[in-house]
N, CA, C and O atoms as a GROMACS GRO file, in nm:
protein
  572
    1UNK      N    1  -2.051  -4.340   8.109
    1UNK     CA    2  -2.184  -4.392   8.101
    1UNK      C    3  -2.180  -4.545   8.096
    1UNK      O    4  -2.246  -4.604   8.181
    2UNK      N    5  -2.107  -4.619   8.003
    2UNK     CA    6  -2.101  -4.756   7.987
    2UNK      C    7  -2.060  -4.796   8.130
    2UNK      O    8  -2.141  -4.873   8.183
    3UNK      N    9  -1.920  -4.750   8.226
    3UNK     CA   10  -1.884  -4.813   8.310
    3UNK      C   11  -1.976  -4.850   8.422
    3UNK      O   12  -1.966  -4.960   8.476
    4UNK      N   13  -2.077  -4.752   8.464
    4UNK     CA   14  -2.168  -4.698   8.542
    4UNK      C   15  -2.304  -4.674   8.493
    4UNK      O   16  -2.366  -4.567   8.499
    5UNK      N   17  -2.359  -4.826   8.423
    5UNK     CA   18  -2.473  -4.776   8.370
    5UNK      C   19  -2.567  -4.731   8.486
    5UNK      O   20  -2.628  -4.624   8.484
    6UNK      N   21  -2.576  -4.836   8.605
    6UNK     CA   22  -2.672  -4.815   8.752
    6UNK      C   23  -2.669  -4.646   8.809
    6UNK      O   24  -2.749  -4.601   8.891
    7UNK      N   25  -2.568  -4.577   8.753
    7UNK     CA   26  -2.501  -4.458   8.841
    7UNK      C   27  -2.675  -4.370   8.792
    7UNK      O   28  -2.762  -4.412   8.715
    8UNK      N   29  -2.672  -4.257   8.861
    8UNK     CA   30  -2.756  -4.154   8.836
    8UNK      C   31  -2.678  -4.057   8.776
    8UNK      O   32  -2.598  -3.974   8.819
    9UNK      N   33  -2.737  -4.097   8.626
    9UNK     CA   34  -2.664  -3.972   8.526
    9UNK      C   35  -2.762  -3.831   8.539
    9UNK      O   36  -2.692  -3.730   8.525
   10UNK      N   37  -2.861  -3.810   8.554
   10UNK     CA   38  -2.933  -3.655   8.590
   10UNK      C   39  -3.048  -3.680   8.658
   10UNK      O   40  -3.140  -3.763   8.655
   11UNK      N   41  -3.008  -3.563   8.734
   11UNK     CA   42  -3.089  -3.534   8.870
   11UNK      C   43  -3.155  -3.391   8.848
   11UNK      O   44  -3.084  -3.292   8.827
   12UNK      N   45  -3.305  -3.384   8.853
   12UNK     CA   46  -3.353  -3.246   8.841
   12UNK      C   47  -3.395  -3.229   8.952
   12UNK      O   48  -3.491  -3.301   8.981
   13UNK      N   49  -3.346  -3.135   9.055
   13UNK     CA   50  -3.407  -3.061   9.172
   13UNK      C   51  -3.466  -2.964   9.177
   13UNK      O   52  -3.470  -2.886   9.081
   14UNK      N   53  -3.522  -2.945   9.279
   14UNK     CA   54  -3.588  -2.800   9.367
   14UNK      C   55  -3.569  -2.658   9.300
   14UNK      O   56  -3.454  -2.615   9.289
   15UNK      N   57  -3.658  -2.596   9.262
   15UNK     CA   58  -3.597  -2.470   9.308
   15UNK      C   59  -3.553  -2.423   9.410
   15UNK      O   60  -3.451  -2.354   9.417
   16UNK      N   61  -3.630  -2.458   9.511
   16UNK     CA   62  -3.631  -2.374   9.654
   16UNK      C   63  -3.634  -2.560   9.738
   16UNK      O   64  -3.718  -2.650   9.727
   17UNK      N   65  -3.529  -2.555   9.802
   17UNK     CA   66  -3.511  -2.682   9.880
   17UNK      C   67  -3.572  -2.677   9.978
   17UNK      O   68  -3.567  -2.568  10.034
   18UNK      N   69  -3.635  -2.760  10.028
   18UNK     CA   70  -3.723  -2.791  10.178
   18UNK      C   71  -3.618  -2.847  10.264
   18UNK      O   72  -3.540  -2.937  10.234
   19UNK      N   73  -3.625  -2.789  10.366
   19UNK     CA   74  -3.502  -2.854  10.458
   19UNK      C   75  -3.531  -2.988  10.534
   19UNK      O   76  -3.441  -3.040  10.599
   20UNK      N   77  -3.691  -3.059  10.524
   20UNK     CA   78  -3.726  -3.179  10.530
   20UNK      C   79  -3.728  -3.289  10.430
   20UNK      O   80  -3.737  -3.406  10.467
   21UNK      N   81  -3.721  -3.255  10.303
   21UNK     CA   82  -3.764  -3.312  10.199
   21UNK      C   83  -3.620  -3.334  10.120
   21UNK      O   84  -3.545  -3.238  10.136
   22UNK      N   85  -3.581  -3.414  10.058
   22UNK     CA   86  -3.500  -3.472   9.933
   22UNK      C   87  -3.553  -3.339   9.836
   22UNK      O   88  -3.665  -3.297   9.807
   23UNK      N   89  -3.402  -3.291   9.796
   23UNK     CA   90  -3.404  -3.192   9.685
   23UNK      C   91  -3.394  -3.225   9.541
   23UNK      O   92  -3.367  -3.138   9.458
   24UNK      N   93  -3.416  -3.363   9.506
   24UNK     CA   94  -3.444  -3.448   9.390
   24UNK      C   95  -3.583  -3.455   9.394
   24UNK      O   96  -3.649  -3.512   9.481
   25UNK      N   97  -3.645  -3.368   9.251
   25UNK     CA   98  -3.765  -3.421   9.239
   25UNK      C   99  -3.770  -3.561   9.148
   25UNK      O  100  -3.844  -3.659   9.157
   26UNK      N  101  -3.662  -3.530   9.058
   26UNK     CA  102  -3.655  -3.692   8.965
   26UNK      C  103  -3.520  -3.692   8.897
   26UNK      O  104  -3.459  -3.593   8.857
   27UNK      N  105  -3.475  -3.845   8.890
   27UNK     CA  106  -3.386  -3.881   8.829
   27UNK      C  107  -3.369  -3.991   8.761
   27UNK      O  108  -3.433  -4.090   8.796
   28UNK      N  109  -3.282  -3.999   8.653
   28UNK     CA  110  -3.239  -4.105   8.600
   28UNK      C  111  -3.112  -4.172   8.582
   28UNK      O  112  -3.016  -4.097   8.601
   29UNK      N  113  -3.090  -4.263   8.558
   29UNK     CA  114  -2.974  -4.340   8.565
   29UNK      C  115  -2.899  -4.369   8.438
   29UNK      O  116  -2.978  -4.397   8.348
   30UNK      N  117  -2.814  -4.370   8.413
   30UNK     CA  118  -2.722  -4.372   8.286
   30UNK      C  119  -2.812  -4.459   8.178
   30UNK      O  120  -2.862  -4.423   8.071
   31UNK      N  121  -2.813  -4.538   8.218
   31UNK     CA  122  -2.909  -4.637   8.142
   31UNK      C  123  -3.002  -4.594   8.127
   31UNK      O  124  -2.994  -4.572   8.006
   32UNK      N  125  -3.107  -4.556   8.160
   32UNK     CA  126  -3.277  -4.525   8.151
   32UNK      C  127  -3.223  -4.375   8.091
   32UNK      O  128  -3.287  -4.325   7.998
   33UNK      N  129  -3.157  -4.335   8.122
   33UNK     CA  130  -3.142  -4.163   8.009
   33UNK      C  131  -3.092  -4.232   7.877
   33UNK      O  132  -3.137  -4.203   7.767
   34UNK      N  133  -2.985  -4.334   7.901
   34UNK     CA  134  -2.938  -4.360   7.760
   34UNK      C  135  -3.099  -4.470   7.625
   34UNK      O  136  -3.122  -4.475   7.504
   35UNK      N  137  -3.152  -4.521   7.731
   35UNK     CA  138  -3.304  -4.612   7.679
   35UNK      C  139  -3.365  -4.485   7.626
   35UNK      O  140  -3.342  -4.444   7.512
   36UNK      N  141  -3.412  -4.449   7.679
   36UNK     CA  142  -3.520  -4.321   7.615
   36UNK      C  143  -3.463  -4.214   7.537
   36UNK      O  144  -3.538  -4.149   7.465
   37UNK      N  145  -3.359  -4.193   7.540
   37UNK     CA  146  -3.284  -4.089   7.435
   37UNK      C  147  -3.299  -4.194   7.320
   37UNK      O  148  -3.401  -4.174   7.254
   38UNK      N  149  -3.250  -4.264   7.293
   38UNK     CA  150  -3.224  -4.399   7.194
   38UNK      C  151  -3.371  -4.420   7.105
   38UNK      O  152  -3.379  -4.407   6.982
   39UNK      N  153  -3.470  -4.449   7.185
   39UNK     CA  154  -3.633  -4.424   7.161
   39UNK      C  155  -3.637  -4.294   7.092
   39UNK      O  156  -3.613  -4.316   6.973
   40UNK      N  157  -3.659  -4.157   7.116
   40UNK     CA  158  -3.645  -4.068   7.067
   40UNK      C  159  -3.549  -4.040   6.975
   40UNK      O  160  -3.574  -3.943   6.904
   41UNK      N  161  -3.428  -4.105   6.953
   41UNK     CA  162  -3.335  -4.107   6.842
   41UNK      C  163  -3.399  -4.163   6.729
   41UNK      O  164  -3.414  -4.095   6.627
   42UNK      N  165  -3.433  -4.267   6.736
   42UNK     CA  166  -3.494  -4.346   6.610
   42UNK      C  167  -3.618  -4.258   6.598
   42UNK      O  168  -3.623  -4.209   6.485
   43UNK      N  169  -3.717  -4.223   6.675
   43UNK     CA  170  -3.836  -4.164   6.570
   43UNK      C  171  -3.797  -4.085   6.474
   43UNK      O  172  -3.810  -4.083   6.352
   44UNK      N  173  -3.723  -3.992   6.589
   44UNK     CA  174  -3.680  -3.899   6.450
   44UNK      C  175  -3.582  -3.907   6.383
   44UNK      O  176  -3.567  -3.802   6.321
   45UNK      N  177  -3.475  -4.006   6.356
   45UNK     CA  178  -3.429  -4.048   6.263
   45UNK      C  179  -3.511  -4.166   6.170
   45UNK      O  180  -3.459  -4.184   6.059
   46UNK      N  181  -3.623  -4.242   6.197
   46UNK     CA  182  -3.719  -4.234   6.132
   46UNK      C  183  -3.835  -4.145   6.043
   46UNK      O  184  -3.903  -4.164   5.942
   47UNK      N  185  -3.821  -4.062   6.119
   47UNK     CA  186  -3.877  -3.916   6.002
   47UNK      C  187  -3.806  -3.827   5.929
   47UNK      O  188  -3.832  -3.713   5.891
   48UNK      N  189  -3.674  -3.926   5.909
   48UNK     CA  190  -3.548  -3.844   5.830
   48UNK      C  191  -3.518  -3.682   5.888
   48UNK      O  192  -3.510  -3.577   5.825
   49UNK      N  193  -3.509  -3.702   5.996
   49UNK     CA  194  -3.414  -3.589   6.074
   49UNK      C  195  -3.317  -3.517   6.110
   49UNK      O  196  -3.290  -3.410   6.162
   50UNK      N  197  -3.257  -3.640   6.051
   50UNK     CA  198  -3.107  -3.620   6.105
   50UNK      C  199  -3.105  -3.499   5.994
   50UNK      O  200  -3.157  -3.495   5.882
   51UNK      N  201  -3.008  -3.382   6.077
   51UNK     CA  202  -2.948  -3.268   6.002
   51UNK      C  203  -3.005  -3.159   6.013
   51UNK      O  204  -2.962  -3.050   5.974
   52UNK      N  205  -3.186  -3.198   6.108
   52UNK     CA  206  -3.296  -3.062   6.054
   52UNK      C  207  -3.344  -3.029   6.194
   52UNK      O  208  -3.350  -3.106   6.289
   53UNK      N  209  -3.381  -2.886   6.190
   53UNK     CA  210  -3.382  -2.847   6.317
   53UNK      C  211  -3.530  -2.905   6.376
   53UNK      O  212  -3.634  -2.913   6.309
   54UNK      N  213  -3.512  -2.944   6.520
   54UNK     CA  214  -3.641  -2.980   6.573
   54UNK      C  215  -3.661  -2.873   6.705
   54UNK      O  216  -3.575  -2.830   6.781
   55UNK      N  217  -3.771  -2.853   6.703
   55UNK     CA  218  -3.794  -2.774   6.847
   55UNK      C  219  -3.857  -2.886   6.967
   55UNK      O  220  -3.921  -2.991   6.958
   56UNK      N  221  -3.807  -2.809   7.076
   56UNK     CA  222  -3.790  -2.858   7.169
   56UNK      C  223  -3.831  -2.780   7.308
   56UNK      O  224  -3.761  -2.727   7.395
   57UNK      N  225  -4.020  -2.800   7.287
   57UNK     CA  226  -4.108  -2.731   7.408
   57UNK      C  227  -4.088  -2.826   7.489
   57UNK      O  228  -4.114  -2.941   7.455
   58UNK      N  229  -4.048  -2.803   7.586
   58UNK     CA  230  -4.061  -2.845   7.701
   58UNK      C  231  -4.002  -2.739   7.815
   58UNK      O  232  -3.927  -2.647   7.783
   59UNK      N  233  -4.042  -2.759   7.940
   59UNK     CA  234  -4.031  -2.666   8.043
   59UNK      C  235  -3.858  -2.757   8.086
   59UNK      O  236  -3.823  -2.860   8.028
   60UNK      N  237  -3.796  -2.706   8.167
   60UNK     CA  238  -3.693  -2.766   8.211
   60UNK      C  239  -3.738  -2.880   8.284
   60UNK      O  240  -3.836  -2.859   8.355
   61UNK      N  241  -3.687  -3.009   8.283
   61UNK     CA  242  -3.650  -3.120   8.349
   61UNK      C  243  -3.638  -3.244   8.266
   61UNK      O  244  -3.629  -3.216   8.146
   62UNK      N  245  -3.636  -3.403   8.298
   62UNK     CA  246  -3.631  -3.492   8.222
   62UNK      C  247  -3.635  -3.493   8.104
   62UNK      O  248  -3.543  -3.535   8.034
   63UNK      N  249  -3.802  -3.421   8.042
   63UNK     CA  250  -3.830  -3.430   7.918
   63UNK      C  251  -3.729  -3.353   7.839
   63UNK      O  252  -3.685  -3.397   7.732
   64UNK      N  253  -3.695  -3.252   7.883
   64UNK     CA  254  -3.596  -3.185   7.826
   64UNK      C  255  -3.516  -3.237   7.759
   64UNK      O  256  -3.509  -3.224   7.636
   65UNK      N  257  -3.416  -3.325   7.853
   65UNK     CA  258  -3.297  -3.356   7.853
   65UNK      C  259  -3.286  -3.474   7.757
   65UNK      O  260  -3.206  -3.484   7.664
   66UNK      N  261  -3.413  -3.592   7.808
   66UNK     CA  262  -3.428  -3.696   7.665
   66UNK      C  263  -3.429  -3.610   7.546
   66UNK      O  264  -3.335  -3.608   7.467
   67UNK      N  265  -3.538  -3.539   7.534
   67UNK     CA  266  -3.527  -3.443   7.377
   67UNK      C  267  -3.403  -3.386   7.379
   67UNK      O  268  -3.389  -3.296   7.297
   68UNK      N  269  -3.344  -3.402   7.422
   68UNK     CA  270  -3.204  -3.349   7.394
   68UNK      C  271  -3.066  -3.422   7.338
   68UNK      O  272  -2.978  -3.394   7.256
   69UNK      N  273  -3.090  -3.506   7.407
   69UNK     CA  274  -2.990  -3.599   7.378
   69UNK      C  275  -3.045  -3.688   7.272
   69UNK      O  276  -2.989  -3.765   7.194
   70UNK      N  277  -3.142  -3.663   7.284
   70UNK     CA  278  -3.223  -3.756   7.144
   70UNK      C  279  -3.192  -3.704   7.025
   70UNK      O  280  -3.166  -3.789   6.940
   71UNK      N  281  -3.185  -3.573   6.985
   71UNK     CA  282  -3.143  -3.487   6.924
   71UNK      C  283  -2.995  -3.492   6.839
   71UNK      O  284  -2.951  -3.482   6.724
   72UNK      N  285  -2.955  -3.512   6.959
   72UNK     CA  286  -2.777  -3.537   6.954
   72UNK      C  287  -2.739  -3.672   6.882
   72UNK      O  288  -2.654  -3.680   6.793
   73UNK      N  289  -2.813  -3.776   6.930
   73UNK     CA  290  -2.820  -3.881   6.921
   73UNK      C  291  -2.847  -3.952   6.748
   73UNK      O  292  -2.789  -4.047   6.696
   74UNK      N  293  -2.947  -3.869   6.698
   74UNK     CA  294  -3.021  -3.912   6.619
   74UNK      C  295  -2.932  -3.778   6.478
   74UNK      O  296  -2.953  -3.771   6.357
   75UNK      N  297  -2.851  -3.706   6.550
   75UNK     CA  298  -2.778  -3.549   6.432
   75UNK      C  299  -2.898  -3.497   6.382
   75UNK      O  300  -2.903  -3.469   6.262
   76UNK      N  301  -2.997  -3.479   6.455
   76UNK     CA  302  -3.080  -3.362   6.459
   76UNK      C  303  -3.030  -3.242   6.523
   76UNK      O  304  -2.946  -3.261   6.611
   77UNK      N  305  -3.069  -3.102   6.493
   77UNK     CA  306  -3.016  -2.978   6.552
   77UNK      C  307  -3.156  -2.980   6.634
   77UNK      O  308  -3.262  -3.000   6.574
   78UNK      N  309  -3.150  -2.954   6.786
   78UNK     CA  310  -3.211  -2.977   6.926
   78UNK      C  311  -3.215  -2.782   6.910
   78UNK      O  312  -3.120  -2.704   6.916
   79UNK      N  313  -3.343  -2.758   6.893
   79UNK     CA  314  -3.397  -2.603   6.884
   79UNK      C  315  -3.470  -2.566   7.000
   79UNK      O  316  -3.592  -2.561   6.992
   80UNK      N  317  -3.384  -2.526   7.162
   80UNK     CA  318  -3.470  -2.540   7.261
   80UNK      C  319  -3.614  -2.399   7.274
   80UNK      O  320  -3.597  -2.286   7.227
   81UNK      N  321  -3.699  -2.426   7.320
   81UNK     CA  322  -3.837  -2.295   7.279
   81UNK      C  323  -3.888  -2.347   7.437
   81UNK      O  324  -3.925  -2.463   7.455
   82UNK      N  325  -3.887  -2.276   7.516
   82UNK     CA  326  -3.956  -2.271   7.627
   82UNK      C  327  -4.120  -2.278   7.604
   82UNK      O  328  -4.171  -2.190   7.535
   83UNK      N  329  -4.217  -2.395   7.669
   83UNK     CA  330  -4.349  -2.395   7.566
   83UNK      C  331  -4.430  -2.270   7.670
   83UNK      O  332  -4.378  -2.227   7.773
   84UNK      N  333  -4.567  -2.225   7.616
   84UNK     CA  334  -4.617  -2.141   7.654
   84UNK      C  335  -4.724  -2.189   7.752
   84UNK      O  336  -4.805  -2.274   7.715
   85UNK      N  337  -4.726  -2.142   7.862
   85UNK     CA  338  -4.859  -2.120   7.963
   85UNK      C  339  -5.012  -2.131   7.836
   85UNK      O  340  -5.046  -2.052   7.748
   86UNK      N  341  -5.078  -2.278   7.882
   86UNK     CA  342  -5.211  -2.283   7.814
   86UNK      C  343  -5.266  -2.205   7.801
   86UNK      O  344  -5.336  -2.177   7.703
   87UNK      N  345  -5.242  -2.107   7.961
   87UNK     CA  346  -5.408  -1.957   7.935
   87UNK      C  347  -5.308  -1.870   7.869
   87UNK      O  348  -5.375  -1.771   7.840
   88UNK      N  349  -5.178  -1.846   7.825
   88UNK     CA  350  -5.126  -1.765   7.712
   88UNK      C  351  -5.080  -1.798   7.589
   88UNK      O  352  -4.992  -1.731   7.533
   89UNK      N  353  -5.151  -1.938   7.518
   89UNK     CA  354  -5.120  -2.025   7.416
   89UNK      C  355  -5.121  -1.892   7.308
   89UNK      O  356  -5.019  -1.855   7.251
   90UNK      N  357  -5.240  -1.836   7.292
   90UNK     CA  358  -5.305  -1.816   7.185
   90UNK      C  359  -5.230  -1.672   7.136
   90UNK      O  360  -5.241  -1.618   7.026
   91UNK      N  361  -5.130  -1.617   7.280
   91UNK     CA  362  -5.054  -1.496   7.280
   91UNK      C  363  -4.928  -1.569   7.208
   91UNK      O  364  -4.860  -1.531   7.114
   92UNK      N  365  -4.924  -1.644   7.258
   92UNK     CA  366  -4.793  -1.698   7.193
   92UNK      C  367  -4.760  -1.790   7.068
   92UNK      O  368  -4.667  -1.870   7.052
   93UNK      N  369  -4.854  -1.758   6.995
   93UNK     CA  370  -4.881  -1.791   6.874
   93UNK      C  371  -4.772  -1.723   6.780
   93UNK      O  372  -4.695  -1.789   6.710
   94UNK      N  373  -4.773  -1.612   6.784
   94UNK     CA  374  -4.627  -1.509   6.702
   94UNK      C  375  -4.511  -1.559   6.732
   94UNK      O  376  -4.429  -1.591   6.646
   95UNK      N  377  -4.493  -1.570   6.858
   95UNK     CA  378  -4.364  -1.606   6.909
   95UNK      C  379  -4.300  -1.705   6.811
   95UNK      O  380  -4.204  -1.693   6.734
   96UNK      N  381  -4.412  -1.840   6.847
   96UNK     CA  382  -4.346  -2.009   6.786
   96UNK      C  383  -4.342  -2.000   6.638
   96UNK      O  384  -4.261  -2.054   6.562
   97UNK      N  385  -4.439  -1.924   6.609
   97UNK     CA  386  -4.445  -1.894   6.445
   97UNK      C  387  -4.298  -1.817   6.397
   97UNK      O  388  -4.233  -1.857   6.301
   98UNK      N  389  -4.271  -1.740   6.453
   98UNK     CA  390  -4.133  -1.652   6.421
   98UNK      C  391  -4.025  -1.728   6.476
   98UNK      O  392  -3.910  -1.693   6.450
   99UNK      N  393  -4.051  -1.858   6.571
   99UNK     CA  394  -3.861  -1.904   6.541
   99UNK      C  395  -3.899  -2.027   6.490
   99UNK      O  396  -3.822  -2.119   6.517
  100UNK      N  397  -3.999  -2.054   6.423
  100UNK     CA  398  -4.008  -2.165   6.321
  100UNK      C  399  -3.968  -2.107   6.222
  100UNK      O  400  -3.869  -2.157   6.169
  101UNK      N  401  -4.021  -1.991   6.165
  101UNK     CA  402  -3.966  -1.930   6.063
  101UNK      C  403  -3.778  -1.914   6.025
  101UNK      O  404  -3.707  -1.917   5.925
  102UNK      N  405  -3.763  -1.897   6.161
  102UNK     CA  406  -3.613  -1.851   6.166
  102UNK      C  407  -3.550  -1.954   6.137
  102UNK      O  408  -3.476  -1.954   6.039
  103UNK      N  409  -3.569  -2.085   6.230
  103UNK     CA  410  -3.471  -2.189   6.240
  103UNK      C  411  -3.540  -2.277   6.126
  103UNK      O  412  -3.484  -2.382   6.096
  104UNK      N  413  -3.624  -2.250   6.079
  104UNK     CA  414  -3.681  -2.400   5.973
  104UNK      C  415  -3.698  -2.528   6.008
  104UNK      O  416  -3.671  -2.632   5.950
  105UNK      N  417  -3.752  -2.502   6.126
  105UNK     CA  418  -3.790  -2.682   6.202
  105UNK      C  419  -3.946  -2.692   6.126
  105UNK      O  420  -4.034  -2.612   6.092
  106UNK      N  421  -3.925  -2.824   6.123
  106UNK     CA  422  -4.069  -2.891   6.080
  106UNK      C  423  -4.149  -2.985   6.132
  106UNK      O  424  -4.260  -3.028   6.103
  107UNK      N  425  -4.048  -3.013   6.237
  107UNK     CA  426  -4.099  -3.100   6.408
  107UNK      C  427  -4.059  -3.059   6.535
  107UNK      O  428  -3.974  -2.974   6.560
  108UNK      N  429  -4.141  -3.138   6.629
  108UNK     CA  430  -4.144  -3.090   6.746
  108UNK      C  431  -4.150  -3.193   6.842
  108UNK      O  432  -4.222  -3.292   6.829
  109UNK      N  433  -4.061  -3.170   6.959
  109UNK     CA  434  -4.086  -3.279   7.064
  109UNK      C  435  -4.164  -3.175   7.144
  109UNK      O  436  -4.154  -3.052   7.153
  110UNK      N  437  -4.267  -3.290   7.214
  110UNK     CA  438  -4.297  -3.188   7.334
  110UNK      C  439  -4.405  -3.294   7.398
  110UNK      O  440  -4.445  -3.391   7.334
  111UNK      N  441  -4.452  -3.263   7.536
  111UNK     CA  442  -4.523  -3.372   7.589
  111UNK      C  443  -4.669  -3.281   7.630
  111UNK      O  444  -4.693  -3.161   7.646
  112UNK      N  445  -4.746  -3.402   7.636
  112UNK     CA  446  -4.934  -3.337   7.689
  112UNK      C  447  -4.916  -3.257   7.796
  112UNK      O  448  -4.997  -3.167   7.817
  113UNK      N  449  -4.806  -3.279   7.879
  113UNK     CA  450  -4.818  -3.184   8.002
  113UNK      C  451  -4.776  -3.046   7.966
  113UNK      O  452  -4.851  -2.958   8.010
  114UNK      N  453  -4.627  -2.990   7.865
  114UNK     CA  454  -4.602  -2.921   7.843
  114UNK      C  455  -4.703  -2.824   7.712
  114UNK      O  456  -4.688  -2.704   7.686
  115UNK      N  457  -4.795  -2.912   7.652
  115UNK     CA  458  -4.885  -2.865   7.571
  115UNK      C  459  -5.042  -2.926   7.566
  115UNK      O  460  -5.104  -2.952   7.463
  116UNK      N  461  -5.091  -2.945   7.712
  116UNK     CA  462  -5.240  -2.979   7.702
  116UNK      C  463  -5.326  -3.005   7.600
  116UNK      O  464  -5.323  -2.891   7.554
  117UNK      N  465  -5.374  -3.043   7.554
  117UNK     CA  466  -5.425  -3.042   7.466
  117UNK      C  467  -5.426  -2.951   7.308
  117UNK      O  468  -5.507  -2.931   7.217
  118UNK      N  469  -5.334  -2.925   7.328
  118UNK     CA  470  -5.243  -2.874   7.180
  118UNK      C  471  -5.170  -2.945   7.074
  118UNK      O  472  -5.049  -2.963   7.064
  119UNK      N  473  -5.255  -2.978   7.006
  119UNK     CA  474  -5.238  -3.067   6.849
  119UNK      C  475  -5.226  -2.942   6.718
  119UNK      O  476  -5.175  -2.974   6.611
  120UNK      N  477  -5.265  -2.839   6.736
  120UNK     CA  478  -5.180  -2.765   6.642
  120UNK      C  479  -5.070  -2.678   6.624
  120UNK      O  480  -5.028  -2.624   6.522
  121UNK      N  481  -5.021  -2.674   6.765
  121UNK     CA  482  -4.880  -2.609   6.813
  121UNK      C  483  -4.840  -2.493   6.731
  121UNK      O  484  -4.750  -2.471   6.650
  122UNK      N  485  -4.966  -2.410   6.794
  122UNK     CA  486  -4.967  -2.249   6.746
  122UNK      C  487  -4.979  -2.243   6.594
  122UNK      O  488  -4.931  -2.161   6.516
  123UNK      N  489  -5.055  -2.351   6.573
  123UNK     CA  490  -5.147  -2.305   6.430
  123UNK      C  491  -5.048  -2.312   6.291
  123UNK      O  492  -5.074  -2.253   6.186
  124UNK      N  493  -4.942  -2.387   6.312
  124UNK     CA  494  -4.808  -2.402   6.230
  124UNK      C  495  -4.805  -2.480   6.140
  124UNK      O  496  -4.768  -2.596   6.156
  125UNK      N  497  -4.849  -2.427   6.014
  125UNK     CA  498  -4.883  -2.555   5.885
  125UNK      C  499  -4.700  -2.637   5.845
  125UNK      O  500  -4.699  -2.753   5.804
  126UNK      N  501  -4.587  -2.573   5.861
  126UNK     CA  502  -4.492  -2.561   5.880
  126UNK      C  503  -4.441  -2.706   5.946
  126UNK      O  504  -4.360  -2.788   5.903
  127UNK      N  505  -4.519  -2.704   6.063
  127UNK     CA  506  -4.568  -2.863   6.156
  127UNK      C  507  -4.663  -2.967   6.155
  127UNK      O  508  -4.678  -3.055   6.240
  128UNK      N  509  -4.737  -2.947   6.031
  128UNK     CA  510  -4.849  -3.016   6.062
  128UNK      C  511  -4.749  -3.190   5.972
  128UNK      O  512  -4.650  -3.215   5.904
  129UNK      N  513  -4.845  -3.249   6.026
  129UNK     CA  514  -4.811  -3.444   5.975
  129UNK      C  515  -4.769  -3.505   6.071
  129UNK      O  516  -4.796  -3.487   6.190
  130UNK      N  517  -4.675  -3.609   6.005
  130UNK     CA  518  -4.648  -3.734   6.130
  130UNK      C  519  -4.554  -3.673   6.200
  130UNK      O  520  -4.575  -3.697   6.318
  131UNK      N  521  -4.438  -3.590   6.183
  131UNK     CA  522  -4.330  -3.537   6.270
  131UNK      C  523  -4.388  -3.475   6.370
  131UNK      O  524  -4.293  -3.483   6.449
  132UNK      N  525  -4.454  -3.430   6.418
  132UNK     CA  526  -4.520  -3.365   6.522
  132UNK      C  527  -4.507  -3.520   6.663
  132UNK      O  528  -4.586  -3.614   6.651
  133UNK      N  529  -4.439  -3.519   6.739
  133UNK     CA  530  -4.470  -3.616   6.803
  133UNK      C  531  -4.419  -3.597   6.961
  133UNK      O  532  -4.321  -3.524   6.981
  134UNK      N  533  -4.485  -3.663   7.070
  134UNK     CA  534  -4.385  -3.663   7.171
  134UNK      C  535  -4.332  -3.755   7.205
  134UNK      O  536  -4.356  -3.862   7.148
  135UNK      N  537  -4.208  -3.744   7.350
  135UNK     CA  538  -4.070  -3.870   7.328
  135UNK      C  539  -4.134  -3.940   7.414
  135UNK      O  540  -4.237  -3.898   7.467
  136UNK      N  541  -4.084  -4.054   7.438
  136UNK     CA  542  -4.151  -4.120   7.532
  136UNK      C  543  -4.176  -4.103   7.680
  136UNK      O  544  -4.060  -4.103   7.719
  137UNK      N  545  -4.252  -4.089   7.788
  137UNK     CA  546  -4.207  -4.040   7.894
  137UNK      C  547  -4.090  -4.082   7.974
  137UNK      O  548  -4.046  -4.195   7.950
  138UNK      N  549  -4.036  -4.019   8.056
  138UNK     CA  550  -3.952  -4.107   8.179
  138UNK      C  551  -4.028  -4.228   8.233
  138UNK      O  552  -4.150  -4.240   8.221
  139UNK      N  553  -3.956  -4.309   8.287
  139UNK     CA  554  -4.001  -4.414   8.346
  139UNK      C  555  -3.897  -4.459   8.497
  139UNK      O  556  -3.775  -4.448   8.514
  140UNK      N  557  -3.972  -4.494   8.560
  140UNK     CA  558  -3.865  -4.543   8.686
  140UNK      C  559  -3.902  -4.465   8.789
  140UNK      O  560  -3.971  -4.369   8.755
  141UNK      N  561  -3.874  -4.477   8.930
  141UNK     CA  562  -3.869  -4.428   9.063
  141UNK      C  563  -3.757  -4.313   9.062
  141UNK      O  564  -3.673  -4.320   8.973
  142UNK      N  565  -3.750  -4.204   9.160
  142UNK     CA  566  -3.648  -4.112   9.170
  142UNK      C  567  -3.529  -4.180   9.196
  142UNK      O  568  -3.559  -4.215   9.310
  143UNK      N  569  -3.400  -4.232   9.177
  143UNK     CA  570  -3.293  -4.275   9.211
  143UNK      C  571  -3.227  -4.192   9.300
  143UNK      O  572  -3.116  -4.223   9.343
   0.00000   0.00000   0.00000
């Protein structure tokens, strides 16, 4: 990573590749993954994290991966939870409730896209306060 900060450290592609189109929908570069992990390290090692499990809605790509390494970054335990379809939020209320229960997280990364307008993240007193937060977005052109 240091030698090659310019390099493209992750690339999220296609499911299904277009045989006209670049099979990179987005990427980042050693640097800009290592910037925004770093950002997300400190919040939540600002909310005294380190050591405690955080969940981690997000659908696969970028956001993911910052919450991830942010995680790592910061010796938080990175609790990945696939987030739920808006029109099946309210089904999936049991779900998030039962591996909060399990794992004992008391925060959450997750972004407006992966949770629309969801500020009580399945009704989880468990989550409620300042830890509730999302990481910063990606930033930059596809590399």
């Amino acid at each position: 990573m240091a030698a090659q900060p310019a390099a493209r450290g992750y690339a999220f592609l296609r499911d299904r590749p277009e045989p006209t189109s670049t099979n990179i929908l987005a990427s980042l570069t050693y640097r800009e993954l290592d910037q925004h992990a770093r950002r997300v390290a400190v919040a939540l090692a600002d909310r005294g994290l380190a050591g405690r499990p955080v969940l981690l809605l997000h659908p696969p790509g970028l956001d993911y991966v910052i919450g991830f390494l942010g995680c790592l970054y910061a010796g938080a335990i990175a609790v990945p939870a696939y987030p739920p379809a808006t029109a099946q939020w309210h089904r999936s209320r049991p779900r998030l409730r039962a591996l909060i229960a399990d794992c004992g997280a008391t925060a959450a990364l997750t972004t407006a896209a992966a949770a629309p307008g969801r500020t009580d993240l399945a009704d989880a007193p468990e989550l409620a306060g300042p830890a509730r937060f999302p990481p910063d977005p990606p930033a930059g052109p596809v590399h």
